[in-house]
Tab-separated table of C-alpha atoms in Angstrom:
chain	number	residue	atom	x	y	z
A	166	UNK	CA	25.232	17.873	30.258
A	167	UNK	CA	26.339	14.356	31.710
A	168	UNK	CA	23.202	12.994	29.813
A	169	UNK	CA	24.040	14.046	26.618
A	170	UNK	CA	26.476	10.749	25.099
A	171	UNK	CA	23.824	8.454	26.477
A	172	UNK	CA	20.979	10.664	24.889
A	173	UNK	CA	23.442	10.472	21.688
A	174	UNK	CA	23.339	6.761	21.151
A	175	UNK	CA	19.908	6.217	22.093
A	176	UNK	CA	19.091	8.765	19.078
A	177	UNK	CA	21.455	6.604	16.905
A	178	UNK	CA	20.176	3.510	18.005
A	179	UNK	CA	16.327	4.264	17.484
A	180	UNK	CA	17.260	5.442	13.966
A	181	UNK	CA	19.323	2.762	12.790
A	182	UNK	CA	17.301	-0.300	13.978
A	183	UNK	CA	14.217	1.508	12.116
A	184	UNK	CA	15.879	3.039	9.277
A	185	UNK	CA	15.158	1.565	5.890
A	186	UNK	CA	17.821	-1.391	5.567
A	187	UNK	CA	19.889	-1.947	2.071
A	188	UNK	CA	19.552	-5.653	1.764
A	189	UNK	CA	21.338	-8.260	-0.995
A	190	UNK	CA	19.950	-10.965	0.803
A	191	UNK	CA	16.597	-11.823	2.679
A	192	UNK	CA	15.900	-14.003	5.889
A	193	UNK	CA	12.798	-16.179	5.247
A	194	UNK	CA	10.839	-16.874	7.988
A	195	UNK	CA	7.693	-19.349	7.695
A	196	UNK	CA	4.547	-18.036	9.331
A	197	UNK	CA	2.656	-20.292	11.637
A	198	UNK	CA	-0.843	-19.619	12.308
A	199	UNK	CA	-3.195	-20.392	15.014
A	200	UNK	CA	-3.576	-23.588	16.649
A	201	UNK	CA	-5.432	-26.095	15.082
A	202	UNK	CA	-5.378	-23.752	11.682
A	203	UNK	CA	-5.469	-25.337	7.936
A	204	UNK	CA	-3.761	-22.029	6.577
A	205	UNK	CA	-3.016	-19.288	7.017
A	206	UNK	CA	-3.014	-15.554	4.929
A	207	UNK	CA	-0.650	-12.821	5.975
A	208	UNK	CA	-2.000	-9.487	5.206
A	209	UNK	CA	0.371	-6.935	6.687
A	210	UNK	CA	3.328	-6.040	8.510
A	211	UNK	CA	5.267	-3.013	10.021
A	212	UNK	CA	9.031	-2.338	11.551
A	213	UNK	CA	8.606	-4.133	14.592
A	214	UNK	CA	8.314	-6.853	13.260
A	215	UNK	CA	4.189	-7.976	14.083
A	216	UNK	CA	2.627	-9.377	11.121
A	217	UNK	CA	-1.394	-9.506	10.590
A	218	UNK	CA	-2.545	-12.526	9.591
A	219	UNK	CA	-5.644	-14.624	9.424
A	220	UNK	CA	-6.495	-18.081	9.925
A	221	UNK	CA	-8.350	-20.483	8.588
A	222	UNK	CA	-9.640	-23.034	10.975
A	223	UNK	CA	-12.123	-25.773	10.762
A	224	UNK	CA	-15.048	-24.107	11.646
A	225	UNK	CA	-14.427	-20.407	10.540
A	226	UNK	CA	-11.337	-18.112	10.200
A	227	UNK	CA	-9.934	-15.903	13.123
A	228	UNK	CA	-7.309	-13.094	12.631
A	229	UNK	CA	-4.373	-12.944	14.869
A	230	UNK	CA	-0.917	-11.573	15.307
A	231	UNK	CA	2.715	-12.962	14.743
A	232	UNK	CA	5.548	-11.668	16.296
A	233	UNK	CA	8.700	-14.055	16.618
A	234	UNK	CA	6.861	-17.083	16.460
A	235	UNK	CA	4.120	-16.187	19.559
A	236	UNK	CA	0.575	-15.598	17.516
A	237	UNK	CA	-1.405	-14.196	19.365
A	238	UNK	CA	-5.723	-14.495	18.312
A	239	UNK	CA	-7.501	-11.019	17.428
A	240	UNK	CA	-11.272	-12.627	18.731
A	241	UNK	CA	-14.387	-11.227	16.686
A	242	UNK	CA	-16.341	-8.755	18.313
A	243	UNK	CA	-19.705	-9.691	20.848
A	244	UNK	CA	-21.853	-11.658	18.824
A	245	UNK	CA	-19.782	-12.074	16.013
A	246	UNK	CA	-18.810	-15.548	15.476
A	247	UNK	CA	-15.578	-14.336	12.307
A	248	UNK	CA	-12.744	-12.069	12.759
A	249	UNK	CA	-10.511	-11.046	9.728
A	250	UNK	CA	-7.904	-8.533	9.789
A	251	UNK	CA	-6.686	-6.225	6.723
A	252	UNK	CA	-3.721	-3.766	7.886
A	253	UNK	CA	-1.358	-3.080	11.046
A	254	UNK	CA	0.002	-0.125	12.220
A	255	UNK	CA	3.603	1.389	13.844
A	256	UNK	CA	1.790	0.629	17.398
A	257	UNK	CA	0.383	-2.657	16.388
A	258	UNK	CA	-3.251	-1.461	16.165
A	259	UNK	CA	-5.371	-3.660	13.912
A	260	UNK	CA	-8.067	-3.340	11.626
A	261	UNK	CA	-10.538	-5.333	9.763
A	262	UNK	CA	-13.943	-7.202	11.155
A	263	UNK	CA	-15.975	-9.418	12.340
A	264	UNK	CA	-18.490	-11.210	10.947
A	265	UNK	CA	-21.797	-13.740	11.194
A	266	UNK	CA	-21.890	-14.476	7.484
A	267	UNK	CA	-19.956	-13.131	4.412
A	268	UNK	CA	-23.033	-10.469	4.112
A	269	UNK	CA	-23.182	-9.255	7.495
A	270	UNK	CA	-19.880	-7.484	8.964
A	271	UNK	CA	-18.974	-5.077	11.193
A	272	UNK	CA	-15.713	-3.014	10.778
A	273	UNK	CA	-13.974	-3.204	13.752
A	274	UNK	CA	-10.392	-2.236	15.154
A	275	UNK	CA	-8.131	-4.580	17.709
A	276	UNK	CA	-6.640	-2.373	20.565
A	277	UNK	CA	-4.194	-4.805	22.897
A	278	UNK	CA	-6.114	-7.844	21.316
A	279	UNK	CA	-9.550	-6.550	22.177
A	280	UNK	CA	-12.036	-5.380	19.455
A	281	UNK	CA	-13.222	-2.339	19.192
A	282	UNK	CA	-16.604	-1.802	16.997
A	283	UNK	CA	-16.369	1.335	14.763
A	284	UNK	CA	-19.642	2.310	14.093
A	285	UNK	CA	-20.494	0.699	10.731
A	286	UNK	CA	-21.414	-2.189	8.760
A	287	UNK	CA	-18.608	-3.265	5.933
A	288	UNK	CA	-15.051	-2.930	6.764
A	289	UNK	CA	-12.309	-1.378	8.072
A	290	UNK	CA	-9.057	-1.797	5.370
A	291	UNK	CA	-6.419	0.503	6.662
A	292	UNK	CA	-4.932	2.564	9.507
A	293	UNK	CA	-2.259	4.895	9.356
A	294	UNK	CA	0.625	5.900	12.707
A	295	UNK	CA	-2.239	8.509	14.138
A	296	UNK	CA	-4.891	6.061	14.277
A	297	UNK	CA	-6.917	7.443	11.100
A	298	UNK	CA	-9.013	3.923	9.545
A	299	UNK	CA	-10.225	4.165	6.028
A	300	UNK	CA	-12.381	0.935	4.500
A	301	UNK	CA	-16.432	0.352	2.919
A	302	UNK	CA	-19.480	1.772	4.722
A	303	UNK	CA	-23.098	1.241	4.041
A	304	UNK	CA	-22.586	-3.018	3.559
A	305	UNK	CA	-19.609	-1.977	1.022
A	306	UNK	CA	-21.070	0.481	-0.654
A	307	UNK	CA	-19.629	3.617	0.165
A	308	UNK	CA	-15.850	4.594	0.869
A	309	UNK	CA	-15.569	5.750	4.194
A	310	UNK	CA	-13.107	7.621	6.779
A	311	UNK	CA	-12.977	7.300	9.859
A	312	UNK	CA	-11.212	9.977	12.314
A	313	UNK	CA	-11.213	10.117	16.230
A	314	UNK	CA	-15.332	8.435	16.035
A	315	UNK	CA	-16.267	10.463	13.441
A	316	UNK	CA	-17.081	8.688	9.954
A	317	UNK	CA	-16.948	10.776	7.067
A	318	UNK	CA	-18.490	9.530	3.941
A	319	UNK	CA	-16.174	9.544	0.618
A	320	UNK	CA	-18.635	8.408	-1.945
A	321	UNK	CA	-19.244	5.271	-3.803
A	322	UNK	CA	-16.862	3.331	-4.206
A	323	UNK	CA	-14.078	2.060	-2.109
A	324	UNK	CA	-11.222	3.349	0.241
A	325	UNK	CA	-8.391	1.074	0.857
A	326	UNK	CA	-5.417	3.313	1.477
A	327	UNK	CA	-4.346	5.868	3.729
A	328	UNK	CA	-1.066	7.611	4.844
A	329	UNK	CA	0.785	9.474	7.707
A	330	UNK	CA	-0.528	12.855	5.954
A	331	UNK	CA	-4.607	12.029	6.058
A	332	UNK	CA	-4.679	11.186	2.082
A	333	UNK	CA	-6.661	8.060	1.103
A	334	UNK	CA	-6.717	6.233	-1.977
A	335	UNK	CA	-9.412	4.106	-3.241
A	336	UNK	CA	-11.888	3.307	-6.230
A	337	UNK	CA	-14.666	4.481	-7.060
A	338	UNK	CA	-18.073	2.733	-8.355
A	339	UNK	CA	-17.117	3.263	-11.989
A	340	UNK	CA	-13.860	1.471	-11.519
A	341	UNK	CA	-11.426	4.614	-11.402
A	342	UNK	CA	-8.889	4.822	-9.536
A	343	UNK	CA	-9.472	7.680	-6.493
A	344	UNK	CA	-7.446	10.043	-4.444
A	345	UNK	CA	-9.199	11.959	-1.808
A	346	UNK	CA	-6.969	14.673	-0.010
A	347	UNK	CA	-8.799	17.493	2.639
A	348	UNK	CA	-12.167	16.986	1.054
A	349	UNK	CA	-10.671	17.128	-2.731
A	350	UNK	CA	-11.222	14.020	-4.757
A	351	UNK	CA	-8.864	13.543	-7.806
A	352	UNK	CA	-9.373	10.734	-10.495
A	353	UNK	CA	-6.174	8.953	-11.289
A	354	UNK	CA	-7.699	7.261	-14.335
A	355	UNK	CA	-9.026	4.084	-14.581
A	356	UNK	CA	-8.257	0.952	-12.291
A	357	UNK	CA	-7.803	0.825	-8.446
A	358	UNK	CA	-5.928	2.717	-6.421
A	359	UNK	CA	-4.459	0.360	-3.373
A	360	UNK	CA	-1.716	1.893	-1.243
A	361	UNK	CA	-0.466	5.540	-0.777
A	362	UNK	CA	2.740	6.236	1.246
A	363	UNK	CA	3.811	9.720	2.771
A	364	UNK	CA	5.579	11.170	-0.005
A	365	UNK	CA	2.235	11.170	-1.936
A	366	UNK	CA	3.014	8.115	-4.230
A	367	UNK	CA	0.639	5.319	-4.870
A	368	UNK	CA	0.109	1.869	-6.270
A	369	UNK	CA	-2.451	-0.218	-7.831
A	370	UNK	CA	-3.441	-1.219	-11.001
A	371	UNK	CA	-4.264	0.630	-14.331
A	372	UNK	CA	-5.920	0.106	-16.807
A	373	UNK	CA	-9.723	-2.164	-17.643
A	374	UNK	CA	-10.933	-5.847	-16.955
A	375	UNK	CA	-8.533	-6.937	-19.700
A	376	UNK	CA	-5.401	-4.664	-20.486
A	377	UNK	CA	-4.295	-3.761	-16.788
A	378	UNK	CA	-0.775	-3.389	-15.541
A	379	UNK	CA	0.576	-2.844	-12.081
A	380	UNK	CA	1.204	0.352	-11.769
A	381	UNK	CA	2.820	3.512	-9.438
A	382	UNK	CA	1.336	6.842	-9.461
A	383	UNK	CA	3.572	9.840	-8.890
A	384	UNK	CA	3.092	13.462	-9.864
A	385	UNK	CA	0.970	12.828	-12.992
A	386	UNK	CA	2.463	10.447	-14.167
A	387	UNK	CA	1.924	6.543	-14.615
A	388	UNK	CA	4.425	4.085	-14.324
A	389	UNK	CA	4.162	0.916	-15.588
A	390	UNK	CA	5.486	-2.181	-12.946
A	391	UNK	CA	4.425	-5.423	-14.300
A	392	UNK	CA	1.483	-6.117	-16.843
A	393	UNK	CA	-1.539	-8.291	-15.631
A	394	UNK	CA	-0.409	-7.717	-12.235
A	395	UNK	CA	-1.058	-5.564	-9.421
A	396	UNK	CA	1.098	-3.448	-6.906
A	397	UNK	CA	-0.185	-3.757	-3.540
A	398	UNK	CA	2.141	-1.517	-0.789
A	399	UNK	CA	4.562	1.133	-0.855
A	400	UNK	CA	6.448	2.163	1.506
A	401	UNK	CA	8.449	5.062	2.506
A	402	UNK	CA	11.118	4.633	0.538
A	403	UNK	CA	9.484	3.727	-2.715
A	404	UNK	CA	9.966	0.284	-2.577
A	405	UNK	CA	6.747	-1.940	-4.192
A	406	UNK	CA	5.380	-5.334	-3.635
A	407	UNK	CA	2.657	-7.045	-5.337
A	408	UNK	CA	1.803	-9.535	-8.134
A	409	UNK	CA	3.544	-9.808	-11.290
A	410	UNK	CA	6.368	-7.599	-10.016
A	411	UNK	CA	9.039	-9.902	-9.459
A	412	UNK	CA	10.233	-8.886	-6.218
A	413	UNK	CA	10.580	-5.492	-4.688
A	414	UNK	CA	10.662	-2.407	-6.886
A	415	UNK	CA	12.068	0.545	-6.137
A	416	UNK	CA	13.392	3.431	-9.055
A	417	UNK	CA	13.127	0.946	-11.414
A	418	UNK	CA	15.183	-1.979	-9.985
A	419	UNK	CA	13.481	-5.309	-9.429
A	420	UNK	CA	15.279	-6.785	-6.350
A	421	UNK	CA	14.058	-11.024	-6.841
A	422	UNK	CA	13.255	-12.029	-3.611
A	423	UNK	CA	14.416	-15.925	-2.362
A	424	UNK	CA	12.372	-18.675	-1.823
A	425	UNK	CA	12.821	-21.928	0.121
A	426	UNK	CA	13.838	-25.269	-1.579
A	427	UNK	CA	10.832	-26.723	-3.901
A	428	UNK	CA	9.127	-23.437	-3.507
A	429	UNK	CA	8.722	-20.089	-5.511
A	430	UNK	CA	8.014	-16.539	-4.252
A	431	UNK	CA	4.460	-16.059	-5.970
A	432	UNK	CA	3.113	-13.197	-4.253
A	433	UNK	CA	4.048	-10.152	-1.771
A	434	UNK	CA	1.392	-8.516	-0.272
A	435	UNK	CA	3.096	-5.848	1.984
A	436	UNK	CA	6.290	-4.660	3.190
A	437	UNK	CA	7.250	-1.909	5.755
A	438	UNK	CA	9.170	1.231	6.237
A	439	UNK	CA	12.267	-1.034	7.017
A	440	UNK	CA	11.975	-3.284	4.582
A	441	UNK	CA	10.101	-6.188	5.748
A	442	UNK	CA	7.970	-8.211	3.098
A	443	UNK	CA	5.475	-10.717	3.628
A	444	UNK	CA	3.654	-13.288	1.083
A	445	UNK	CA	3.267	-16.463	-0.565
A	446	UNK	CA	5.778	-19.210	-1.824
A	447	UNK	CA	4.157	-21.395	-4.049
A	448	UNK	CA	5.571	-25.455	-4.090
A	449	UNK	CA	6.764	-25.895	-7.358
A	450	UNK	CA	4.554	-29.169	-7.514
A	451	UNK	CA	1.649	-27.244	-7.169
A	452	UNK	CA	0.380	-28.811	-4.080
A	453	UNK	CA	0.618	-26.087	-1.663
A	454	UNK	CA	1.480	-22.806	-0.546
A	455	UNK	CA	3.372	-20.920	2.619
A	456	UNK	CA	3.164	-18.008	4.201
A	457	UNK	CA	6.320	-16.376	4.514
A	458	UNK	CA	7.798	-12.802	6.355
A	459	UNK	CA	11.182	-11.815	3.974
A	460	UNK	CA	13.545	-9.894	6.542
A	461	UNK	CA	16.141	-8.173	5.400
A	462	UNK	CA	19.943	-8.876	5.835
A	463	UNK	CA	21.913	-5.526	6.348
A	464	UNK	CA	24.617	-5.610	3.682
A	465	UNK	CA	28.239	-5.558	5.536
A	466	UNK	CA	28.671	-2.156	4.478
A	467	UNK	CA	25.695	-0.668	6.491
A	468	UNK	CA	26.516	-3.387	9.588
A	469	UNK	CA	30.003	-1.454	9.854
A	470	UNK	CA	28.776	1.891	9.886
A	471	UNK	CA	26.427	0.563	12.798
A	472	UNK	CA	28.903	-0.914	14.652
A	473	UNK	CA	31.388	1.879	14.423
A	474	UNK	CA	28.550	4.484	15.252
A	475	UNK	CA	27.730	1.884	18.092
A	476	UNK	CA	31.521	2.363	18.884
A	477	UNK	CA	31.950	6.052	18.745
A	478	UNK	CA	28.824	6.180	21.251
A	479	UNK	CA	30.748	3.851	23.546
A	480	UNK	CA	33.684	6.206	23.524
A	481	UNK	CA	31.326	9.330	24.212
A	482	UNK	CA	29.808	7.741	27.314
A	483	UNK	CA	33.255	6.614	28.607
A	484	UNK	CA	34.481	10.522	28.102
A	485	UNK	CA	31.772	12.084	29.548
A	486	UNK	CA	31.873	9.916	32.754
């Protein structure tokens, strides 16, 4: 099977460039927005690399994406004079929508940069690998699901989580936090339910209008993560970003992300299956903010095994020539 070494290190390859990445240390990278923009909001990023982000520009805000320093616009839909995006996924599908006014919106998903219109006034908050969108129906009323064009209604409340698996997370109107698997709703107790990753765990906050914490879900249980805060992704590894937190959590273990000189890191507001965290430094003189991607730095352990599994496929191809 001449193919096989080459098949070998491709396999390899694929798996270590998007396996989750130990880190001690953190690139920081400084988002730049559209042109012309007076800030800018990231929102979400996956393994590649492509980060959702909106802009604010003089006249309205547009959502876009950045991918090594090329942002590229995510235009409103026909008609629609506002864009705003909410969540990427693994093939760099967005979602969010477009607006006239902050009351009337229309949940919409960007395919290639072009807008596609869902069906329904409110928004669209997340999408999962397959494609599966989950946001507010009925002008934010109702949680909503949306699968292959067909919009299933949740109940009141709303839905602003959704993993590989189908399950969504949410709220619902009387402030509890929701998880809706196959047609079953559970109630997690009260707060707001945010983010749900494959292995079934989620994040939000517990707790009422003024004792809430920041919290993780997981097999009945509640676990505390940072009080008056919230947690707002996890992903596939268990690590947790949000506010109040610290830095990344994961089994306990607050790992303090870096900032740049004269800044602090005040808020992260996703991070991906690899690793990859975006948010907010904060100036320490209080007179501005930046938007920031934190990419992990591969500790020299896990750079050796790479490069001597990057070696061993080198010898395989040269023996099986």
């Amino acid at each position: 099977m001449k193919g096989l070494p080459a098949l070998v290190c491709t396999v390899f390859l694929a798996v270590s460039l998007h396996s989750p990445v130990v880190a001690t240390s953190y690139q920081i990278i400084q988002l730049s927005g559209l042109p012309g923009a007076t800030g800018t909001t990231p929102v979400a990023v996956n393994s590649s690399g492509q980060v959702a982000i909106n802009s604010y520009l003089p006249s309205t805000e547009e959502a876009a994406i950045w991918q090594n320093g090329t942002v590229t616009p995510l235009p409103p839909l026909p008609g629609y004079t506002r864009s705003w995006a909410y969540d990427i996924n693994a093939s760099g599908q967005v979602v969010g929508y477009s607006s006239t006014s902050p009351s009337v919106c229309r949940a919409c998903m960007w395919q290639n940069g072009t807008p596609v219109d869902l069906g329904w006034f409110g928004d669209a908050r997340a999408i999962n690998d397959t494609g599966e969108i989950v946001g507010r129906g009925s002008n934010y009323t109702r949680a909503v699901l949306w699968q292959q064009g067909t919009l299933t209604d949740l109940g009141p409340g709303e839905a602003s989580g959704i993993n590989n698996r189908g399950q969504v997370v949410g709220w619902d109107r009387n402030s509890r936090a929701m998880l809706w698997d196959n047609g079953t709703s559970t109630v997690l107790g009260p707060g707001y339910a945010r983010d749900i990753n494959d292995n079934g765990q989620v994040v939000g906050t517990a707790g009422d209008a003024y004792d809430y914490d920041a919290c993780l879900w997981e097999n009945g249980t509640v676990v505390k993560l940072g009080k008056y805060g919230h947690a707002a992704a996890i992903n596939s590894s268990g690590q947790v970003v949000g506010y109040c937190i610290g830095g990344i959590w994961q089994d306990g273990v607050v790992t303090q992300l870096p900032a740049l000189p004269g800044y602090y890191p005040y808020e992260e507001l996703d991070i991906s299956d690899n690793g990859q965290a975006v948010g907010w430094l904060f100036s320490t003189s209080g007179l501005g903010s930046l938007s920031v991607l934190w990419r992990p730095v591969p500790e020299p352990s896990s750079l050796a095994v790479l490069l001597c599994g990057l070696g061993a496929c080198l010898g395989l191809v040269r023996r099986g020539r």
